[in-house]
JSON list of C-alpha atoms in Angstrom, two decimals:
[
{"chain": "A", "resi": 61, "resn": "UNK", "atom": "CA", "xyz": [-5.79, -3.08, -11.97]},
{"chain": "A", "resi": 62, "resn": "UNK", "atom": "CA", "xyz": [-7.64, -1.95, -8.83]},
{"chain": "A", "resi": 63, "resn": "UNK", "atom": "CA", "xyz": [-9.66, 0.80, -9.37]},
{"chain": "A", "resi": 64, "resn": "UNK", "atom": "CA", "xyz": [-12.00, 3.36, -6.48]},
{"chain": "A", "resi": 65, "resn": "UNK", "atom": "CA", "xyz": [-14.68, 4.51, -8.25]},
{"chain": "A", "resi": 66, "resn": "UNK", "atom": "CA", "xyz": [-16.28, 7.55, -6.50]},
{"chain": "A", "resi": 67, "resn": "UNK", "atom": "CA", "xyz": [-19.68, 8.81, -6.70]},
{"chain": "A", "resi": 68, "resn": "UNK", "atom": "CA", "xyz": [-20.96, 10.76, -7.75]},
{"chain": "A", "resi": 69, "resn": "UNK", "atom": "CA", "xyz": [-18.32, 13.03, -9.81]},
{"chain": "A", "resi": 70, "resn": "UNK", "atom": "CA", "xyz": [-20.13, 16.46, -9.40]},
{"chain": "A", "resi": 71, "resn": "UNK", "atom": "CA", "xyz": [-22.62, 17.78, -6.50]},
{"chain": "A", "resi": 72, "resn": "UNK", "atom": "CA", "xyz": [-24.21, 20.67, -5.76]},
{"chain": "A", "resi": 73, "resn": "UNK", "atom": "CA", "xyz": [-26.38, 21.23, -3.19]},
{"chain": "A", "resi": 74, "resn": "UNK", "atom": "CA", "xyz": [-27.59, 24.51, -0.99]},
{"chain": "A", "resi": 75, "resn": "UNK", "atom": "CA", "xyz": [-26.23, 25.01, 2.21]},
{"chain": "A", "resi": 76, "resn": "UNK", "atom": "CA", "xyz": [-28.24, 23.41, 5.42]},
{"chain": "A", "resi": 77, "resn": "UNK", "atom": "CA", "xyz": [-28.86, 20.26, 2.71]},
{"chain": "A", "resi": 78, "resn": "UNK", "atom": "CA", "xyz": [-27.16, 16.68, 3.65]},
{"chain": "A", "resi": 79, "resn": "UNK", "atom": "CA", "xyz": [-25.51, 14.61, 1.32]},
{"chain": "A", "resi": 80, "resn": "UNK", "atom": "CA", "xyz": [-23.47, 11.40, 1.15]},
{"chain": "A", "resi": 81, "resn": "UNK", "atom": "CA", "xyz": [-20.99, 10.60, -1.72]},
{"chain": "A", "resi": 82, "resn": "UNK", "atom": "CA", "xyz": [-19.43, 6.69, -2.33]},
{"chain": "A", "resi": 83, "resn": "UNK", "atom": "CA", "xyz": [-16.19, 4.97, -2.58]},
{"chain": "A", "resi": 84, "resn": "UNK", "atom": "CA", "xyz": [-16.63, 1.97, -4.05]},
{"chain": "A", "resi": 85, "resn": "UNK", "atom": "CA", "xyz": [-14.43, -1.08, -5.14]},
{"chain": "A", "resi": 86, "resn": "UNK", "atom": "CA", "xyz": [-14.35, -5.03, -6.65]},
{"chain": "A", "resi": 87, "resn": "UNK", "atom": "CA", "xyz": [-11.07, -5.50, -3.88]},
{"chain": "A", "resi": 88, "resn": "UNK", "atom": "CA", "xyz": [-10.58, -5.18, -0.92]},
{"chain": "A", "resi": 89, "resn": "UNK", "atom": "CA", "xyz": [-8.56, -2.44, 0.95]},
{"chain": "A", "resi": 90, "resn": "UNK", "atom": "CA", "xyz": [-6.45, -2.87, 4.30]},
{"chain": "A", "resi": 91, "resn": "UNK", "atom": "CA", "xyz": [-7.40, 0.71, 5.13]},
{"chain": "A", "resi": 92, "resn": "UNK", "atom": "CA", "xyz": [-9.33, 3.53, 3.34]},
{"chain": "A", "resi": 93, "resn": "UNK", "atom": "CA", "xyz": [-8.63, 7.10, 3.88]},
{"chain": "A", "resi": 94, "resn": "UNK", "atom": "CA", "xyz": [-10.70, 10.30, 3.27]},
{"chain": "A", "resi": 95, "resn": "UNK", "atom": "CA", "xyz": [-8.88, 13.73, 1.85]},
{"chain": "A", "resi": 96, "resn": "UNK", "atom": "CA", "xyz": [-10.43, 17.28, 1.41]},
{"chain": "A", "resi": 97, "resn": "UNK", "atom": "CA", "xyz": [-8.49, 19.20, -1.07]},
{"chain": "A", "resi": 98, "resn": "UNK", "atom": "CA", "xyz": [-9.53, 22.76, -1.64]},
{"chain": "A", "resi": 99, "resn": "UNK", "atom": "CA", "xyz": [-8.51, 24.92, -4.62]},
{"chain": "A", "resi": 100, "resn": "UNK", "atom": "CA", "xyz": [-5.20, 26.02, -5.10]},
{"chain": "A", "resi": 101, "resn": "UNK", "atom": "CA", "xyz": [-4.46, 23.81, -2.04]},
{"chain": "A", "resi": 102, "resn": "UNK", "atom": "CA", "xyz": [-2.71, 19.71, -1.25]},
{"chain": "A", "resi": 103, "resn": "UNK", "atom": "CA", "xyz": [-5.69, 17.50, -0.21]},
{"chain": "A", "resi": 104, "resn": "UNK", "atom": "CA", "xyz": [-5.91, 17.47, 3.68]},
{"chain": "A", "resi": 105, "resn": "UNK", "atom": "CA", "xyz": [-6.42, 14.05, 5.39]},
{"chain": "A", "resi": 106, "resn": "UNK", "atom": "CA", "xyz": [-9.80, 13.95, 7.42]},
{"chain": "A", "resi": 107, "resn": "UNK", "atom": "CA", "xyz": [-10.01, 10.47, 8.22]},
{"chain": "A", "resi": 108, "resn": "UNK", "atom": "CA", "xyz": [-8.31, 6.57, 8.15]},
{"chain": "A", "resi": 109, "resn": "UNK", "atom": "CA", "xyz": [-10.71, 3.71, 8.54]},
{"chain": "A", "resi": 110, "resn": "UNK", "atom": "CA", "xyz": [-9.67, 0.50, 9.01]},
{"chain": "A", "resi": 111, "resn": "UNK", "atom": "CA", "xyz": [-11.92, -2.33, 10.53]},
{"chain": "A", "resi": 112, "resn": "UNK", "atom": "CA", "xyz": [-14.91, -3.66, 8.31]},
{"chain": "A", "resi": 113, "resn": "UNK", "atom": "CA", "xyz": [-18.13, -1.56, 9.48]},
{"chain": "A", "resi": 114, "resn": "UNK", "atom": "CA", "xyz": [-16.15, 0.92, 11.17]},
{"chain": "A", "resi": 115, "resn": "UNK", "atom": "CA", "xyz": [-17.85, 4.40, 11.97]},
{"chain": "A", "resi": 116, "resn": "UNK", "atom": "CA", "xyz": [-15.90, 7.23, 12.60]},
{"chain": "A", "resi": 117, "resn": "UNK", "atom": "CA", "xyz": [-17.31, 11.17, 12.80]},
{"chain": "A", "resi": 118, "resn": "UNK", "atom": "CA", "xyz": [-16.17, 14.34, 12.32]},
{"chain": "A", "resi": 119, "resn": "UNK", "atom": "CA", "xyz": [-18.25, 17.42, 13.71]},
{"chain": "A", "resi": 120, "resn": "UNK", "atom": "CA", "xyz": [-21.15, 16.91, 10.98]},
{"chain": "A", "resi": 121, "resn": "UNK", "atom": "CA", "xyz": [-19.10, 14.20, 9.00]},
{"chain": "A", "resi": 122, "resn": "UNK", "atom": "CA", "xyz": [-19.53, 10.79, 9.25]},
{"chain": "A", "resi": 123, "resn": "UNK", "atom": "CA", "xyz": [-17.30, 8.02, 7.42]},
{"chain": "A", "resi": 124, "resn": "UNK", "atom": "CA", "xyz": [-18.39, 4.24, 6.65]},
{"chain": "A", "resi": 125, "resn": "UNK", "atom": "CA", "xyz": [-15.93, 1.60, 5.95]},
{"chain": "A", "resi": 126, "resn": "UNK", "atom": "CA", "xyz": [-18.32, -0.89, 4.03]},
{"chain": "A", "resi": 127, "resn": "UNK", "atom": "CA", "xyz": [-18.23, -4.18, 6.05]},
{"chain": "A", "resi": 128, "resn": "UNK", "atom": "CA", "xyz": [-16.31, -6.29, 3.58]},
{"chain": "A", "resi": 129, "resn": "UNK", "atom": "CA", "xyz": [-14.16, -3.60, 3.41]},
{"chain": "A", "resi": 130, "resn": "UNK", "atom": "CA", "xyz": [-14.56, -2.64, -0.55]},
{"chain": "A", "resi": 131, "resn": "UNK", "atom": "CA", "xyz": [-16.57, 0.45, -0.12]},
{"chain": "A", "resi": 132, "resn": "UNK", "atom": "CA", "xyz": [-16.45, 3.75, 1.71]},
{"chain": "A", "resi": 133, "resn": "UNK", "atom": "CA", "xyz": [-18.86, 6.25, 2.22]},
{"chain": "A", "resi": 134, "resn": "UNK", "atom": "CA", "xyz": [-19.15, 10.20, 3.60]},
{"chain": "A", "resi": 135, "resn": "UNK", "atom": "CA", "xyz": [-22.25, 11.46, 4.76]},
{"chain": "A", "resi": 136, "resn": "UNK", "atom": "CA", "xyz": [-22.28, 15.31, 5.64]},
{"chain": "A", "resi": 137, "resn": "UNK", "atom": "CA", "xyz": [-25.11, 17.03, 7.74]},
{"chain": "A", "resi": 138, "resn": "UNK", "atom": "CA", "xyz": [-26.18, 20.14, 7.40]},
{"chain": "A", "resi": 139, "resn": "UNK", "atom": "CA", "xyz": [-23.61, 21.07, 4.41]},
{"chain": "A", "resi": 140, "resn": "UNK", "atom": "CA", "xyz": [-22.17, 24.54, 4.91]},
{"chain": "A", "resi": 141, "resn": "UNK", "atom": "CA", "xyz": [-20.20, 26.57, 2.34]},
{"chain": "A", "resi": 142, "resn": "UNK", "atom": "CA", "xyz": [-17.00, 25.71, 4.10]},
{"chain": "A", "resi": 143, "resn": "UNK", "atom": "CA", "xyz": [-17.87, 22.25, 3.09]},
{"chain": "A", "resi": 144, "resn": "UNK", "atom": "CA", "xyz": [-17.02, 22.66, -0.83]},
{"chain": "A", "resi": 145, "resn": "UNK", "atom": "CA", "xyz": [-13.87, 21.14, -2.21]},
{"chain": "A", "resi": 146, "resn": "UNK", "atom": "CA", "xyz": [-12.77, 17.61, -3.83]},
{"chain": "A", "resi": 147, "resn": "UNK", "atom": "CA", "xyz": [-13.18, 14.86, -1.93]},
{"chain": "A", "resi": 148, "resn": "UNK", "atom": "CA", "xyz": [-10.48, 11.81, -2.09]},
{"chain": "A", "resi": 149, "resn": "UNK", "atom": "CA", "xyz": [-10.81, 8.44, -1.20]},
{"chain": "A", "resi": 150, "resn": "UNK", "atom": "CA", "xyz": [-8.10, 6.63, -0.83]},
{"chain": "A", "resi": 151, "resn": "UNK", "atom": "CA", "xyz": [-7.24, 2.85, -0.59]},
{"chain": "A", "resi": 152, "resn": "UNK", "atom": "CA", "xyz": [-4.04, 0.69, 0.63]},
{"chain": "A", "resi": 153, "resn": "UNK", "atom": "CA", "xyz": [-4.42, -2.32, -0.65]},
{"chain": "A", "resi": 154, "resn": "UNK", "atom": "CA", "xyz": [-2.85, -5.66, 0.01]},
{"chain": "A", "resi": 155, "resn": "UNK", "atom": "CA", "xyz": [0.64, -4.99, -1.11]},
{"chain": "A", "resi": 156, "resn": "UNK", "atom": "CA", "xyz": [0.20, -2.25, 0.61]},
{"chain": "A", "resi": 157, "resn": "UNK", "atom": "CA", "xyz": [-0.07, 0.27, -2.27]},
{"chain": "A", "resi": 158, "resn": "UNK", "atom": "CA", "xyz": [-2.24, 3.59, -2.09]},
{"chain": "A", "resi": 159, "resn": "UNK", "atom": "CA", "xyz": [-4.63, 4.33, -4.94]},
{"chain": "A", "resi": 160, "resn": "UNK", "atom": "CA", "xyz": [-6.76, 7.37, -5.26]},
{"chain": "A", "resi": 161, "resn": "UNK", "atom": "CA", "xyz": [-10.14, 8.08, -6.71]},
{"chain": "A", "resi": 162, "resn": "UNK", "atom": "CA", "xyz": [-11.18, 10.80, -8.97]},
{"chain": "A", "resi": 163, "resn": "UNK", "atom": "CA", "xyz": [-12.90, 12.26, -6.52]},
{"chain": "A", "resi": 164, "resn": "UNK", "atom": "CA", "xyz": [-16.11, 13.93, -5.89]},
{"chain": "A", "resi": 165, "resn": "UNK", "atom": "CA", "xyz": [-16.03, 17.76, -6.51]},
{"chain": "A", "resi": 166, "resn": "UNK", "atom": "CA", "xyz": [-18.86, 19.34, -3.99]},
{"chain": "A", "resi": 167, "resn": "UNK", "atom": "CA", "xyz": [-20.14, 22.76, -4.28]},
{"chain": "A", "resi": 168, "resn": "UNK", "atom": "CA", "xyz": [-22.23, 23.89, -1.12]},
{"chain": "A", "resi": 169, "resn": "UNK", "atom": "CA", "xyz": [-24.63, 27.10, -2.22]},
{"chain": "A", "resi": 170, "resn": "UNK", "atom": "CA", "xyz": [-25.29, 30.05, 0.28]},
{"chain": "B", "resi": 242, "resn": "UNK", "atom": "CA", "xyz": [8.34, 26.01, 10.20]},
{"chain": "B", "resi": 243, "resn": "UNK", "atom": "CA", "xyz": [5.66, 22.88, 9.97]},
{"chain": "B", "resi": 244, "resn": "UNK", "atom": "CA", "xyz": [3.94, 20.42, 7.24]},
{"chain": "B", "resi": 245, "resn": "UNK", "atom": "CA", "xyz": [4.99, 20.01, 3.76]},
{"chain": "B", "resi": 246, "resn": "UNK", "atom": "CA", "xyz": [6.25, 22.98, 1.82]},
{"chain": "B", "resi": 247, "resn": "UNK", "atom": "CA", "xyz": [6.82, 23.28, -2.05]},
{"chain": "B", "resi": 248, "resn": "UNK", "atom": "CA", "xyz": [8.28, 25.77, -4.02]},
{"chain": "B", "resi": 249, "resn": "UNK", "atom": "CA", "xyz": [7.49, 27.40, -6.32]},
{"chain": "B", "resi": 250, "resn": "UNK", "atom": "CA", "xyz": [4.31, 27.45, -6.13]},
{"chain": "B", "resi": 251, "resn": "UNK", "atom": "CA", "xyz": [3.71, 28.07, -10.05]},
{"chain": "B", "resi": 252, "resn": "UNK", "atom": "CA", "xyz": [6.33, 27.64, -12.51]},
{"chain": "B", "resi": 253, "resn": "UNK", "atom": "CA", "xyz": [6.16, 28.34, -16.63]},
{"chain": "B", "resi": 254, "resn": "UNK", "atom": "CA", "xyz": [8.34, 27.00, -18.77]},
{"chain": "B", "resi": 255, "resn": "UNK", "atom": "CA", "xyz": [9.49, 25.93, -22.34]},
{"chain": "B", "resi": 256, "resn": "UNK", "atom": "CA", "xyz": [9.91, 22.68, -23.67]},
{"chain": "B", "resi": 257, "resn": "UNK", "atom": "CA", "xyz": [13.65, 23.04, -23.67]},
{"chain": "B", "resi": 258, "resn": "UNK", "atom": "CA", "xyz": [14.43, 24.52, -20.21]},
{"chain": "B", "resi": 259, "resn": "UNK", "atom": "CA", "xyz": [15.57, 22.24, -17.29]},
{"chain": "B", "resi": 260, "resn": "UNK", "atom": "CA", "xyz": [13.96, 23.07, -13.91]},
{"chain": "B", "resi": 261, "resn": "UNK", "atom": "CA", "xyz": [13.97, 21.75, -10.51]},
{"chain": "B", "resi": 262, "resn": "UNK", "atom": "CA", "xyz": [10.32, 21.32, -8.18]},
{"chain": "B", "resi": 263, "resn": "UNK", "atom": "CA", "xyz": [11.33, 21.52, -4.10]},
{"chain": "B", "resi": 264, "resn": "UNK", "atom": "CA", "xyz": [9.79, 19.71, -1.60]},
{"chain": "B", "resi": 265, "resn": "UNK", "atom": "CA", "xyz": [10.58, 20.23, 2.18]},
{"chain": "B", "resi": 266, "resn": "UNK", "atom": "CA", "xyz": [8.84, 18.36, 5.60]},
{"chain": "B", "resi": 267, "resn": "UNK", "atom": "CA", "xyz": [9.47, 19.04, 8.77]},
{"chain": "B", "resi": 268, "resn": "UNK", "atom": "CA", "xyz": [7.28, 16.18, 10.30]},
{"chain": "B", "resi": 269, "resn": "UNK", "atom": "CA", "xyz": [10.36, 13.72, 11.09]},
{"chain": "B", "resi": 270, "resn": "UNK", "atom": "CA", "xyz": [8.41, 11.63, 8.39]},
{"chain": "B", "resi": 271, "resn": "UNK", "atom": "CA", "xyz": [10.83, 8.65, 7.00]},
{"chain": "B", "resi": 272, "resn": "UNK", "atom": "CA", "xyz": [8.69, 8.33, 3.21]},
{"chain": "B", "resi": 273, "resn": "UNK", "atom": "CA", "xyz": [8.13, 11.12, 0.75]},
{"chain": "B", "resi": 274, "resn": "UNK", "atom": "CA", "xyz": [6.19, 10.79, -2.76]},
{"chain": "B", "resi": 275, "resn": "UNK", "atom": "CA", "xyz": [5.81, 12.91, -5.40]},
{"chain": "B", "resi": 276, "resn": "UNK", "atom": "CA", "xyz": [2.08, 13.05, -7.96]},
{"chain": "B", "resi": 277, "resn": "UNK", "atom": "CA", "xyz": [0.81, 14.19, -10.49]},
{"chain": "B", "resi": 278, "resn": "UNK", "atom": "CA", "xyz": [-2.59, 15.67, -10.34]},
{"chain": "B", "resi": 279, "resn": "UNK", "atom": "CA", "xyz": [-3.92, 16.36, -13.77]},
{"chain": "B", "resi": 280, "resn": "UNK", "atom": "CA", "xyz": [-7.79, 17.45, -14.37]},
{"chain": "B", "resi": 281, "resn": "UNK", "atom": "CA", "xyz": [-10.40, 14.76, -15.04]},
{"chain": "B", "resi": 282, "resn": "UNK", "atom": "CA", "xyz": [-7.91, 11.77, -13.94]},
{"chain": "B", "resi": 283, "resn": "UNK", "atom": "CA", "xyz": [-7.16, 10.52, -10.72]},
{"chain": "B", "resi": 284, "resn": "UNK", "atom": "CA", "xyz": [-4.15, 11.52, -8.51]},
{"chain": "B", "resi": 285, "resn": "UNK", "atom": "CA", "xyz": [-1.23, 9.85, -10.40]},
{"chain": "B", "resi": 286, "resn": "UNK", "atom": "CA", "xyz": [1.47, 8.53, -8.06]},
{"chain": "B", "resi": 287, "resn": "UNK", "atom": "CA", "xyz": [5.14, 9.25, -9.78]},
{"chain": "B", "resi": 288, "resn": "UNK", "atom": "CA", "xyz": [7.86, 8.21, -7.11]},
{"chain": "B", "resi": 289, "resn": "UNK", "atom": "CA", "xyz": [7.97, 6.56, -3.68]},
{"chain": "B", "resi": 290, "resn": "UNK", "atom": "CA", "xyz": [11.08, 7.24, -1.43]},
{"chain": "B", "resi": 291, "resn": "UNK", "atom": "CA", "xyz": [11.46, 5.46, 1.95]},
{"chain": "B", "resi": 292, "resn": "UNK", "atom": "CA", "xyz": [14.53, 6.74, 4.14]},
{"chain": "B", "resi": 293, "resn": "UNK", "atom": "CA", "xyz": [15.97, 8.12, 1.40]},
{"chain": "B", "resi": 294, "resn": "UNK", "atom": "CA", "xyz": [16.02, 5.31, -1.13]},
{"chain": "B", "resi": 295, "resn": "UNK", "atom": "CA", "xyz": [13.35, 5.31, -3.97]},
{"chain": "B", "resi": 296, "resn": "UNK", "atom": "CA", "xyz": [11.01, 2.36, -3.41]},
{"chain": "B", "resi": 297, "resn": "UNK", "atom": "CA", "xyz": [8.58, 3.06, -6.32]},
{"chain": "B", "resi": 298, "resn": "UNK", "atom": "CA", "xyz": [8.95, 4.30, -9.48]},
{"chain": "B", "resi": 299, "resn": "UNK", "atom": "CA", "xyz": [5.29, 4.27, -11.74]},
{"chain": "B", "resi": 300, "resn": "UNK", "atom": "CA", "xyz": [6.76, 3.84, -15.09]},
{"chain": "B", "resi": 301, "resn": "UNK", "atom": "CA", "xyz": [7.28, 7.75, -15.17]},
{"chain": "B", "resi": 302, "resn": "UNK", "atom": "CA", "xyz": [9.52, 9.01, -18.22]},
{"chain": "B", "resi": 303, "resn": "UNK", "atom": "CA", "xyz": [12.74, 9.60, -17.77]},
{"chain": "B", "resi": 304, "resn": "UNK", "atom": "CA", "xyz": [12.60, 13.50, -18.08]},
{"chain": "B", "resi": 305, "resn": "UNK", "atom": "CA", "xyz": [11.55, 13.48, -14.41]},
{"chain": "B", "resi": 306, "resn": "UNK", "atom": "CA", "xyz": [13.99, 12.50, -12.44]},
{"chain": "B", "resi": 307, "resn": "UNK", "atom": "CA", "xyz": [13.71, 12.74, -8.96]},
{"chain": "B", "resi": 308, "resn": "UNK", "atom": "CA", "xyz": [16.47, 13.30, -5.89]},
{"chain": "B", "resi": 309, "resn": "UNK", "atom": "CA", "xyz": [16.25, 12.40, -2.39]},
{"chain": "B", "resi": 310, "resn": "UNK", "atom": "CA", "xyz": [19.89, 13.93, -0.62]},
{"chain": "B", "resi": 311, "resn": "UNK", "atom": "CA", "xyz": [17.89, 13.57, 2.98]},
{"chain": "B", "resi": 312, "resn": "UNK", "atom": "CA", "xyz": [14.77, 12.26, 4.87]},
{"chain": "B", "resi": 313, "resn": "UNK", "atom": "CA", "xyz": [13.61, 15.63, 4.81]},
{"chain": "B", "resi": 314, "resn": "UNK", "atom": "CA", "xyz": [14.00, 16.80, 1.06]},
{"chain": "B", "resi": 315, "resn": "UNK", "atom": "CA", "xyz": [12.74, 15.70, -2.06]},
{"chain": "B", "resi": 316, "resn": "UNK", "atom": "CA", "xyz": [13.57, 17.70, -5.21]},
{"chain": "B", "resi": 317, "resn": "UNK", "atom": "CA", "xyz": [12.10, 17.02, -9.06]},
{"chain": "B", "resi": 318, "resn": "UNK", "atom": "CA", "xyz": [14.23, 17.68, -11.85]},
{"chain": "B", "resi": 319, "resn": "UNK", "atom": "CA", "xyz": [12.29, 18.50, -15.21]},
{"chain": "B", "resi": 320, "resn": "UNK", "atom": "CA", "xyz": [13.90, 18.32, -18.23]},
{"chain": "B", "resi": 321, "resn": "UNK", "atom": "CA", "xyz": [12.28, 18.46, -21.90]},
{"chain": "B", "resi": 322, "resn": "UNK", "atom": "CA", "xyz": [8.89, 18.41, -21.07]},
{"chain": "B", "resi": 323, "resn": "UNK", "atom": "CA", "xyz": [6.04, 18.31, -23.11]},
{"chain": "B", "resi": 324, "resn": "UNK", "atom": "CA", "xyz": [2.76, 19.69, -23.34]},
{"chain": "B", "resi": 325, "resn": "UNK", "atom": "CA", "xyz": [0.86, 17.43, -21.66]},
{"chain": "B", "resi": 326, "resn": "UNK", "atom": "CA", "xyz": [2.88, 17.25, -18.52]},
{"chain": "B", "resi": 327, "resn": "UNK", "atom": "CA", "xyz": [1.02, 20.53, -17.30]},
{"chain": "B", "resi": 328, "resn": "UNK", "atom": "CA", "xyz": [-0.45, 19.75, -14.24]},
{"chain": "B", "resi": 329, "resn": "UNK", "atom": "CA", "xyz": [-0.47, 20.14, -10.77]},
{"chain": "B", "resi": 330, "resn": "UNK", "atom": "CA", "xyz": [2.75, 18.19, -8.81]},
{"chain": "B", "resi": 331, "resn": "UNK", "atom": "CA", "xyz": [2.33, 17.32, -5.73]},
{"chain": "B", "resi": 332, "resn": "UNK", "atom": "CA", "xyz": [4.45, 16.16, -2.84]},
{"chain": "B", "resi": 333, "resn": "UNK", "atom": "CA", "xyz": [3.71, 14.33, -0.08]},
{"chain": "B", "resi": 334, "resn": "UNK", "atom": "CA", "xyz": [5.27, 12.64, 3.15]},
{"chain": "B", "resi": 335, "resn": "UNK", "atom": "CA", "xyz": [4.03, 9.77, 5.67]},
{"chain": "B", "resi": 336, "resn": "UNK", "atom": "CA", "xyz": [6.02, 8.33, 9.00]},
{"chain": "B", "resi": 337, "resn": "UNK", "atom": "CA", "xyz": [6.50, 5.09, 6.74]},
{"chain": "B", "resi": 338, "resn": "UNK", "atom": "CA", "xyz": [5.53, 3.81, 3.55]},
{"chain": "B", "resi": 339, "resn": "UNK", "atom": "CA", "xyz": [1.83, 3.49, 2.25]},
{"chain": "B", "resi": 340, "resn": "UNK", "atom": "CA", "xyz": [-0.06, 5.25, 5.05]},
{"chain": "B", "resi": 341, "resn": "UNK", "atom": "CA", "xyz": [-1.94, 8.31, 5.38]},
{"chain": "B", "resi": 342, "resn": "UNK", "atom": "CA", "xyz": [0.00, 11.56, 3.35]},
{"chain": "B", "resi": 343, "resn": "UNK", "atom": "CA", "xyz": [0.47, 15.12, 4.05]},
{"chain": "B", "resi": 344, "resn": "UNK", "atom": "CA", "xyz": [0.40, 16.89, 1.45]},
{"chain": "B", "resi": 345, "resn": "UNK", "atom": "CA", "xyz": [1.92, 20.02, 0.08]},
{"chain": "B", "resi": 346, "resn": "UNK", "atom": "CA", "xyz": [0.06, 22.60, -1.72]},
{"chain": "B", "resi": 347, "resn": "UNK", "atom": "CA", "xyz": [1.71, 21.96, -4.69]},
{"chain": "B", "resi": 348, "resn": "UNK", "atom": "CA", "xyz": [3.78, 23.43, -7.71]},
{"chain": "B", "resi": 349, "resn": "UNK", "atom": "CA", "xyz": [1.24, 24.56, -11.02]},
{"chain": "B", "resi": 350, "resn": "UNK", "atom": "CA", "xyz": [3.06, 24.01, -13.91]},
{"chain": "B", "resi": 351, "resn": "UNK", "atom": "CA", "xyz": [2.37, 25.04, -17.05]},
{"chain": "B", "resi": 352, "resn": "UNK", "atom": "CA", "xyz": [4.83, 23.99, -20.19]},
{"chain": "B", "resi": 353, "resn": "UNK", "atom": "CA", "xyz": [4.72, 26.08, -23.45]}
]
């Protein structure tokens, strides 16, 4: 069974901080995609990467698809309270089936 | 009216009642899925539908059962549910099968 492990589970951090949370995998994905899902809320898609070493920003996000294309990762600059919610990776893999993480729950402090 | 929209938004109800989850897009999207989001686990896809038809069905128990009249509704039927299928449902749609979602905001449910 493919799994995404994302790292880590739990973050908080104070506002102005950067951070970078993980996506990682044994297989290999066609495409990886990156959700934000605040409370009470559907998770909203922020990204889709696709090639191996692909970089792709976002105002003060940036994604990494990992060069063999088994690992993701989101680095955030300058964190700001609008920032907090779960963040979901996502994975299509070569049947094309998408399989989520658990996600990383991120709490930015005023 | 634009995105995914579900209703209700929170439903309660007892282990005996049957009741029906809504799902509605208006993105001209031709695959709609339905999950189950339950704390401390990862998003748990249920059903896949692609132009109507269901594609994918994750060994889900047969007191879900989902309906798909049109490309741009999606309904789930809950009968005799139990405890443990409290969680948060949500629906989604793409343009085709397997690539990026838009999600609804989902329907809380709660069984007593």
């Amino acid at each position: 069974t493919q799994l995404l492990e994302q790292s880590p589970q739990f973050l908080s951090i104070q506002e102005g901080e950067n951070l970078t949370v993980y996506c990682n995998s044994s297989s290999v994905f066609s495409s990886l995609q990156w959700y934000r899902q605040e409370p009470g809320e559907g998770p909203v898609l922020l990204v889709t990467v696709v090639t191996g070493g692909e970089v792709k920003k976002l105002k003060r996000l940036t994604f990494q698809f990992g060069d063999a294309r088994k690992d993701s990762s989101l680095h955030i600059t300058a964190a700001q309270t609008g920032d907090t919610g779960l963040y979901l990776c996502a994975g299509a893999n070569r049947d094309d089936k998408i399989i989520f993480g658990k996600g990383t729950r991120l709490h930015i402090l005023p | 009216e634009t995105g995914v929209t579900q209703t209700p938004r929170h439903l309660v109800m007892g282990m005996t009642n049957k009741k029906s989850l809504k799902c509605e897009q208006h993105l001209g999207h031709n695959a709609m899925y339905w999950y189950k989001q339950s704390a401390k686990k990862p998003l748990e896809l249920m059903f896949v539908y692609s132009l109507e038809e269901r594609v994918e069905n994750n060994s889900v128990p047969s007191r879900f059962s989902p309906e798909c009249p049109n490309s741009s509704h999606l309904f789930l039927h809950l009968h005799t549910l139990q405890p443990e299928d409290s969680a948060l449902y949500l629906c989604a749609s793409s343009q085709d099968p397997n690539q990026p979602q838009h999600f609804g905001d989902g329907t809380r449910l709660s069984i007593l």
